[in-house]
Tab-separated table of C-alpha atoms in Angstrom:
chain	number	residue	atom	x	y	z
A	205	UNK	CA	62.703	76.741	147.104
A	206	UNK	CA	66.464	75.734	147.117
A	207	UNK	CA	69.344	77.791	145.929
A	208	UNK	CA	69.835	75.327	142.955
A	209	UNK	CA	66.038	75.693	142.086
A	210	UNK	CA	66.252	79.407	142.025
A	211	UNK	CA	69.224	79.288	139.874
A	212	UNK	CA	67.461	77.019	137.429
A	213	UNK	CA	64.570	79.349	137.393
A	214	UNK	CA	66.750	82.320	136.711
A	215	UNK	CA	68.548	80.339	133.858
A	216	UNK	CA	65.288	79.632	132.288
A	217	UNK	CA	64.119	83.357	132.694
A	218	UNK	CA	67.454	84.369	130.905
A	219	UNK	CA	66.819	81.809	128.129
A	220	UNK	CA	63.284	82.997	127.617
A	221	UNK	CA	64.655	86.591	127.476
A	222	UNK	CA	66.987	85.865	125.010
A	223	UNK	CA	64.178	84.210	122.618
A	224	UNK	CA	61.220	86.357	123.374
A	225	UNK	CA	61.521	90.018	122.895
A	226	UNK	CA	58.335	90.841	124.918
A	227	UNK	CA	59.187	88.804	127.739
A	228	UNK	CA	62.673	90.521	127.369
A	229	UNK	CA	61.088	94.006	127.758
A	230	UNK	CA	58.692	93.045	130.687
A	231	UNK	CA	61.728	91.711	132.393
A	232	UNK	CA	63.579	94.796	132.011
A	233	UNK	CA	60.572	96.905	132.892
A	234	UNK	CA	59.589	94.861	136.120
A	235	UNK	CA	61.806	92.178	137.058
A	236	UNK	CA	60.526	91.566	140.601
A	237	UNK	CA	57.071	90.558	138.952
A	238	UNK	CA	58.671	88.542	136.552
A	239	UNK	CA	60.697	86.804	139.268
A	240	UNK	CA	57.424	86.152	141.495
A	241	UNK	CA	55.478	85.038	138.446
A	242	UNK	CA	58.163	82.416	137.788
A	243	UNK	CA	58.072	81.320	141.219
A	244	UNK	CA	60.890	83.030	142.941
A	245	UNK	CA	60.039	84.238	146.662
A	246	UNK	CA	61.254	87.888	147.271
A	247	UNK	CA	60.896	90.005	150.438
A	248	UNK	CA	58.147	92.634	150.235
A	249	UNK	CA	59.660	95.713	148.943
A	250	UNK	CA	62.710	94.040	147.440
A	251	UNK	CA	64.405	95.868	144.679
A	252	UNK	CA	65.425	93.799	141.479
A	253	UNK	CA	67.530	95.427	138.784
A	254	UNK	CA	68.392	93.659	135.557
A	255	UNK	CA	71.192	95.174	133.567
A	256	UNK	CA	71.749	93.905	130.219
A	257	UNK	CA	75.592	93.668	128.984
A	258	UNK	CA	76.155	94.637	125.391
A	259	UNK	CA	79.046	94.313	122.916
A	260	UNK	CA	80.809	97.382	124.632
A	261	UNK	CA	79.522	97.099	128.263
A	262	UNK	CA	80.125	94.410	130.700
A	263	UNK	CA	78.517	94.219	134.170
A	264	UNK	CA	80.192	93.246	137.048
A	265	UNK	CA	78.222	92.425	140.302
A	266	UNK	CA	79.713	92.827	143.635
A	267	UNK	CA	77.685	90.244	145.752
A	268	UNK	CA	76.730	90.877	149.222
A	269	UNK	CA	78.960	89.681	151.721
A	270	UNK	CA	77.787	86.443	153.202
A	271	UNK	CA	76.998	86.898	156.821
A	272	UNK	CA	77.789	83.517	157.975
A	273	UNK	CA	81.476	83.470	156.977
A	274	UNK	CA	84.346	83.770	159.295
A	275	UNK	CA	86.950	86.529	158.208
A	276	UNK	CA	89.678	83.891	157.453
A	277	UNK	CA	87.156	82.042	155.030
A	278	UNK	CA	86.326	84.965	153.038
A	279	UNK	CA	89.791	84.729	151.148
A	280	UNK	CA	88.901	81.462	149.737
A	281	UNK	CA	85.546	82.231	148.675
A	282	UNK	CA	86.761	85.423	146.745
A	283	UNK	CA	89.333	83.323	144.960
A	284	UNK	CA	86.631	81.122	143.629
A	285	UNK	CA	84.345	83.885	142.822
A	286	UNK	CA	87.240	85.949	140.946
A	287	UNK	CA	87.923	82.598	138.861
A	288	UNK	CA	84.174	82.381	137.730
A	289	UNK	CA	84.029	86.147	136.886
A	290	UNK	CA	87.476	86.162	135.224
A	291	UNK	CA	86.289	82.931	132.949
A	292	UNK	CA	83.143	84.912	132.037
A	293	UNK	CA	85.087	88.170	131.059
A	294	UNK	CA	87.374	86.131	129.086
A	295	UNK	CA	84.571	84.984	126.893
A	296	UNK	CA	83.335	88.580	126.606
A	297	UNK	CA	83.558	89.525	122.963
């Protein structure tokens, strides 16, 4: 599965969790099982956490540093990611 396909599956999982309380509860209780059920390949023993934002609590995820990027390329990537994060936080209620 490509990264774009994985992203689309995750988008579908999020949409389903917003509309189906039972699915949301299962996702919060056992996210790895839900991801596998939806076709996402996870390494054996992978820990997956789902954190739910609320009106008073916002989650900022610090992604793992890409292993294949040169040190001087990291600054450019960080600028793009910070713009995405900033835009997300600006839409926070």
